[in-house]
Amino acid sequence: MSFLLKSMVSSQMKSFGLGGTSEEKKEDSEVSDPAAAQGMTREEYEEYQRQLVEEQMERDAKFNQRKAERATLRVHLREKYKLPQSERDENQIQMAGDDVDLPEELQKMVAEDQVEEEEKNSIFGQIPNIQNIDMDTIKEKATATFTEMKQAAEEKCSLM
């Protein structure tokens, strides 16, 4: 009976702002503690929070590394095709540090492209194109050029 009376009076007193007992204040402070809300001790909760922060930092570092790798690839492509450079890519590479390299798969692709370009630029790379040449049009262009040069020389030279 005293419990019932105490709970009714204390609730009325709280509503008037006169406060409650010290036991009730302790219960409120425990509920507001995030460690208690998670069902952990304070040390466990701090360790958990530290692990979360470390994992977030690792994910951010990996993300920045991948962004820098992509930026490196874009820089290589811009150099290859002689396109204007981007400051954003250079900033991403600098943020990631000096150890930014292309992933192995992309390095293989770039190496294959370079080999293909070198083959196309060599004499042996032009051999398949020789078969597609129309010799009649080349002869016509050569004779037309020769006659133009001959006429220009006759006009300029008084002896001919």
PDB file of C-alpha atoms in Angstrom:
ATOM      1  CA  MET A   1       0.000   0.000   0.000  1.00  0.00           C
ATOM      2  CA  SER A   2       2.845   2.343   0.794  1.00  0.00           C
ATOM      3  CA  PHE A   3       4.294   1.609  -2.658  1.00  0.00           C
ATOM      4  CA  LEU A   4       1.067   2.654  -4.322  1.00  0.00           C
ATOM      5  CA  LEU A   5       0.872   5.833  -2.291  1.00  0.00           C
ATOM      6  CA  LYS A   6       4.555   6.652  -2.947  1.00  0.00           C
ATOM      7  CA  SER A   7       4.228   6.185  -6.732  1.00  0.00           C
ATOM      8  CA  MET A   8       1.104   8.360  -6.902  1.00  0.00           C
ATOM      9  CA  VAL A   9       2.601  11.156  -4.830  1.00  0.00           C
ATOM     10  CA  SER A  10       5.973  11.075  -6.582  1.00  0.00           C
ATOM     11  CA  SER A  11       4.372  11.240 -10.020  1.00  0.00           C
ATOM     12  CA  GLN A  12       2.298  14.243  -8.927  1.00  0.00           C
ATOM     13  CA  MET A  13       5.379  15.922  -7.476  1.00  0.00           C
ATOM     14  CA  LYS A  14       7.318  15.372 -10.721  1.00  0.00           C
ATOM     15  CA  SER A  15       4.575  16.979 -12.729  1.00  0.00           C
ATOM     16  CA  PHE A  16       4.874  20.081 -10.539  1.00  0.00           C
ATOM     17  CA  GLY A  17       8.638  20.068 -11.083  1.00  0.00           C
ATOM     18  CA  LEU A  18       9.520  19.326  -7.485  1.00  0.00           C
ATOM     19  CA  GLY A  19      11.720  16.400  -8.532  1.00  0.00           C
ATOM     20  CA  GLY A  20      11.920  12.809  -7.632  1.00  0.00           C
ATOM     21  CA  THR A  21      14.159  10.582  -5.574  1.00  0.00           C
ATOM     22  CA  SER A  22      17.839   9.924  -6.272  1.00  0.00           C
ATOM     23  CA  GLU A  23      17.099   6.324  -7.282  1.00  0.00           C
ATOM     24  CA  GLU A  24      14.957   7.503 -10.177  1.00  0.00           C
ATOM     25  CA  LYS A  25      17.724   9.849 -11.341  1.00  0.00           C
ATOM     26  CA  LYS A  26      20.171   6.945 -11.420  1.00  0.00           C
ATOM     27  CA  GLU A  27      17.812   4.899 -13.574  1.00  0.00           C
ATOM     28  CA  ASP A  28      17.430   7.789 -16.009  1.00  0.00           C
ATOM     29  CA  SER A  29      21.194   8.239 -16.328  1.00  0.00           C
ATOM     30  CA  GLU A  30      21.712   4.548 -17.052  1.00  0.00           C
ATOM     31  CA  VAL A  31      19.149   4.593 -19.823  1.00  0.00           C
ATOM     32  CA  SER A  32      20.785   7.605 -21.455  1.00  0.00           C
ATOM     33  CA  ASP A  33      24.159   5.793 -21.455  1.00  0.00           C
ATOM     34  CA  PRO A  34      24.654   4.390 -24.999  1.00  0.00           C
ATOM     35  CA  ALA A  35      26.693   1.437 -23.701  1.00  0.00           C
ATOM     36  CA  ALA A  36      23.837   0.311 -21.495  1.00  0.00           C
ATOM     37  CA  ALA A  37      21.389   0.807 -24.331  1.00  0.00           C
ATOM     38  CA  GLN A  38      23.478  -1.573 -26.463  1.00  0.00           C
ATOM     39  CA  GLY A  39      23.714  -4.093 -23.654  1.00  0.00           C
ATOM     40  CA  MET A  40      27.485  -3.673 -23.265  1.00  0.00           C
ATOM     41  CA  THR A  41      29.850  -2.441 -20.634  1.00  0.00           C
ATOM     42  CA  ARG A  42      31.513   0.925 -21.093  1.00  0.00           C
ATOM     43  CA  GLU A  43      34.839  -0.679 -22.166  1.00  0.00           C
ATOM     44  CA  GLU A  44      33.156  -2.983 -24.667  1.00  0.00           C
ATOM     45  CA  TYR A  45      31.223  -0.066 -26.120  1.00  0.00           C
ATOM     46  CA  GLU A  46      34.364   2.068 -26.481  1.00  0.00           C
ATOM     47  CA  GLU A  47      36.190  -0.826 -28.167  1.00  0.00           C
ATOM     48  CA  TYR A  48      33.234  -1.300 -30.510  1.00  0.00           C
ATOM     49  CA  GLN A  49      33.201   2.389 -31.418  1.00  0.00           C
ATOM     50  CA  ARG A  50      36.973   2.357 -32.016  1.00  0.00           C
ATOM     51  CA  GLN A  51      36.616  -0.643 -34.342  1.00  0.00           C
ATOM     52  CA  LEU A  52      33.849   1.107 -36.263  1.00  0.00           C
ATOM     53  CA  VAL A  53      36.042   4.170 -36.750  1.00  0.00           C
ATOM     54  CA  GLU A  54      38.996   2.024 -37.889  1.00  0.00           C
ATOM     55  CA  GLU A  55      36.835   0.130 -40.374  1.00  0.00           C
ATOM     56  CA  GLN A  56      35.460   3.390 -41.729  1.00  0.00           C
ATOM     57  CA  MET A  57      38.984   4.747 -42.157  1.00  0.00           C
ATOM     58  CA  GLU A  58      40.054   1.572 -44.000  1.00  0.00           C
ATOM     59  CA  ARG A  59      37.055   1.787 -46.332  1.00  0.00           C
ATOM     60  CA  ASP A  60      37.785   5.453 -47.009  1.00  0.00           C
ATOM     61  CA  ALA A  61      41.451   4.673 -47.744  1.00  0.00           C
ATOM     62  CA  LYS A  62      40.504   1.886 -50.174  1.00  0.00           C
ATOM     63  CA  PHE A  63      37.952   4.151 -51.832  1.00  0.00           C
ATOM     64  CA  ASN A  64      40.499   6.947 -52.245  1.00  0.00           C
ATOM     65  CA  GLN A  65      43.029   4.449 -53.620  1.00  0.00           C
ATOM     66  CA  ARG A  66      40.558   3.212 -56.234  1.00  0.00           C
ATOM     67  CA  LYS A  67      39.628   6.769 -57.170  1.00  0.00           C
ATOM     68  CA  ALA A  68      43.316   7.532 -57.636  1.00  0.00           C
ATOM     69  CA  GLU A  69      43.783   4.412 -59.788  1.00  0.00           C
ATOM     70  CA  ARG A  70      40.907   5.492 -62.021  1.00  0.00           C
ATOM     71  CA  ALA A  71      42.362   8.992 -62.211  1.00  0.00           C
ATOM     72  CA  THR A  72      45.729   7.499 -63.191  1.00  0.00           C
ATOM     73  CA  LEU A  73      44.044   5.559 -65.973  1.00  0.00           C
ATOM     74  CA  ARG A  74      42.311   8.712 -67.203  1.00  0.00           C
ATOM     75  CA  VAL A  75      45.631  10.570 -67.167  1.00  0.00           C
ATOM     76  CA  HIS A  76      47.244   7.796 -69.239  1.00  0.00           C
ATOM     77  CA  LEU A  77      44.381   7.869 -71.730  1.00  0.00           C
ATOM     78  CA  ARG A  78      44.538  11.647 -71.983  1.00  0.00           C
ATOM     79  CA  GLU A  79      48.269  11.465 -72.662  1.00  0.00           C
ATOM     80  CA  LYS A  80      47.769   8.741 -75.254  1.00  0.00           C
ATOM     81  CA  TYR A  81      45.093  10.611 -77.171  1.00  0.00           C
ATOM     82  CA  LYS A  82      46.604  14.047 -76.511  1.00  0.00           C
ATOM     83  CA  LEU A  83      43.568  15.364 -74.642  1.00  0.00           C
ATOM     84  CA  PRO A  84      43.706  18.227 -72.119  1.00  0.00           C
ATOM     85  CA  GLN A  85      44.611  17.191 -68.582  1.00  0.00           C
ATOM     86  CA  SER A  86      42.244  17.524 -65.630  1.00  0.00           C
ATOM     87  CA  GLU A  87      43.259  19.090 -62.323  1.00  0.00           C
ATOM     88  CA  ARG A  88      40.711  16.962 -60.489  1.00  0.00           C
ATOM     89  CA  ASP A  89      42.497  13.776 -61.544  1.00  0.00           C
ATOM     90  CA  GLU A  90      45.858  15.166 -60.485  1.00  0.00           C
ATOM     91  CA  ASN A  91      44.424  16.171 -57.100  1.00  0.00           C
ATOM     92  CA  GLN A  92      42.996  12.687 -56.542  1.00  0.00           C
ATOM     93  CA  ILE A  93      46.359  11.122 -57.338  1.00  0.00           C
ATOM     94  CA  GLN A  94      48.146  13.477 -54.953  1.00  0.00           C
ATOM     95  CA  MET A  95      45.637  12.781 -52.166  1.00  0.00           C
ATOM     96  CA  ALA A  96      46.230   9.031 -52.449  1.00  0.00           C
ATOM     97  CA  GLY A  97      50.002   9.401 -52.276  1.00  0.00           C
ATOM     98  CA  ASP A  98      52.857   8.329 -54.491  1.00  0.00           C
ATOM     99  CA  ASP A  99      52.116   4.601 -54.418  1.00  0.00           C
ATOM    100  CA  VAL A 100      49.301   4.832 -56.975  1.00  0.00           C
ATOM    101  CA  ASP A 101      49.654   2.355 -59.800  1.00  0.00           C
ATOM    102  CA  LEU A 102      47.278   0.952 -62.303  1.00  0.00           C
ATOM    103  CA  PRO A 103      45.734  -2.353 -61.305  1.00  0.00           C
ATOM    104  CA  GLU A 104      47.369  -5.367 -62.955  1.00  0.00           C
ATOM    105  CA  GLU A 105      44.437  -5.961 -65.292  1.00  0.00           C
ATOM    106  CA  LEU A 106      44.539  -2.389 -66.544  1.00  0.00           C
ATOM    107  CA  GLN A 107      48.316  -2.535 -66.925  1.00  0.00           C
ATOM    108  CA  LYS A 108      47.902  -5.594 -69.140  1.00  0.00           C
ATOM    109  CA  MET A 109      45.292  -3.787 -71.223  1.00  0.00           C
ATOM    110  CA  VAL A 110      47.500  -0.717 -71.631  1.00  0.00           C
ATOM    111  CA  ALA A 111      50.491  -2.900 -72.548  1.00  0.00           C
ATOM    112  CA  GLU A 112      48.423  -4.745 -75.167  1.00  0.00           C
ATOM    113  CA  ASP A 113      47.249  -1.435 -76.637  1.00  0.00           C
ATOM    114  CA  GLN A 114      50.817  -0.168 -76.831  1.00  0.00           C
ATOM    115  CA  VAL A 115      51.958  -3.344 -78.582  1.00  0.00           C
ATOM    116  CA  GLU A 116      49.108  -3.018 -81.095  1.00  0.00           C
ATOM    117  CA  GLU A 117      49.953   0.649 -81.725  1.00  0.00           C
ATOM    118  CA  GLU A 118      53.610  -0.189 -82.289  1.00  0.00           C
ATOM    119  CA  GLU A 119      52.683  -2.953 -84.710  1.00  0.00           C
ATOM    120  CA  LYS A 120      50.393  -0.636 -86.657  1.00  0.00           C
ATOM    121  CA  ASN A 121      53.082   2.028 -86.884  1.00  0.00           C
ATOM    122  CA  SER A 122      55.749  -0.379 -88.128  1.00  0.00           C
ATOM    123  CA  ILE A 123      56.317  -1.376 -91.755  1.00  0.00           C
ATOM    124  CA  PHE A 124      54.978  -4.841 -91.067  1.00  0.00           C
ATOM    125  CA  GLY A 125      51.784  -3.319 -89.736  1.00  0.00           C
ATOM    126  CA  GLN A 126      51.267  -1.515 -93.051  1.00  0.00           C
ATOM    127  CA  ILE A 127      51.628  -4.663 -95.185  1.00  0.00           C
ATOM    128  CA  PRO A 128      47.910  -5.598 -94.932  1.00  0.00           C
ATOM    129  CA  ASN A 129      47.032  -2.093 -96.129  1.00  0.00           C
ATOM    130  CA  ILE A 130      49.215  -2.519 -99.218  1.00  0.00           C
ATOM    131  CA  GLN A 131      46.930  -5.249-100.488  1.00  0.00           C
ATOM    132  CA  ASN A 132      43.981  -2.864-100.363  1.00  0.00           C
ATOM    133  CA  ILE A 133      45.680  -0.200-102.464  1.00  0.00           C
ATOM    134  CA  ASP A 134      44.339   0.445-105.927  1.00  0.00           C
ATOM    135  CA  MET A 135      47.403   0.679-108.184  1.00  0.00           C
ATOM    136  CA  ASP A 136      45.519   2.331-111.044  1.00  0.00           C
ATOM    137  CA  THR A 137      44.537   5.335-108.913  1.00  0.00           C
ATOM    138  CA  ILE A 138      48.114   5.671-107.660  1.00  0.00           C
ATOM    139  CA  LYS A 139      49.443   5.654-111.254  1.00  0.00           C
ATOM    140  CA  GLU A 140      46.865   8.270-112.284  1.00  0.00           C
ATOM    141  CA  LYS A 141      47.777  10.532-109.335  1.00  0.00           C
ATOM    142  CA  ALA A 142      51.483  10.164-110.040  1.00  0.00           C
ATOM    143  CA  THR A 143      51.149  11.020-113.724  1.00  0.00           C
ATOM    144  CA  ALA A 144      48.864  13.959-112.924  1.00  0.00           C
ATOM    145  CA  THR A 145      51.348  15.300-110.418  1.00  0.00           C
ATOM    146  CA  PHE A 146      54.246  14.820-112.856  1.00  0.00           C
ATOM    147  CA  THR A 147      52.443  16.671-115.643  1.00  0.00           C
ATOM    148  CA  GLU A 148      51.543  19.521-113.285  1.00  0.00           C
ATOM    149  CA  MET A 149      55.162  19.851-112.219  1.00  0.00           C
ATOM    150  CA  LYS A 150      56.312  19.740-115.870  1.00  0.00           C
ATOM    151  CA  GLN A 151      53.861  22.471-116.881  1.00  0.00           C
ATOM    152  CA  ALA A 152      54.856  24.669-113.929  1.00  0.00           C
ATOM    153  CA  ALA A 153      58.528  24.244-114.854  1.00  0.00           C
ATOM    154  CA  GLU A 154      57.870  25.123-118.528  1.00  0.00           C
ATOM    155  CA  GLU A 155      56.038  28.299-117.518  1.00  0.00           C
ATOM    156  CA  LYS A 156      58.838  29.461-115.238  1.00  0.00           C
ATOM    157  CA  CYS A 157      61.746  28.414-117.400  1.00  0.00           C
ATOM    158  CA  SER A 158      62.300  30.342-120.613  1.00  0.00           C
ATOM    159  CA  LEU A 159      64.586  27.710-122.160  1.00  0.00           C
ATOM    160  CA  MET A 160      62.057  24.905-122.140  1.00  0.00           C
TER     161      MET A 160
END
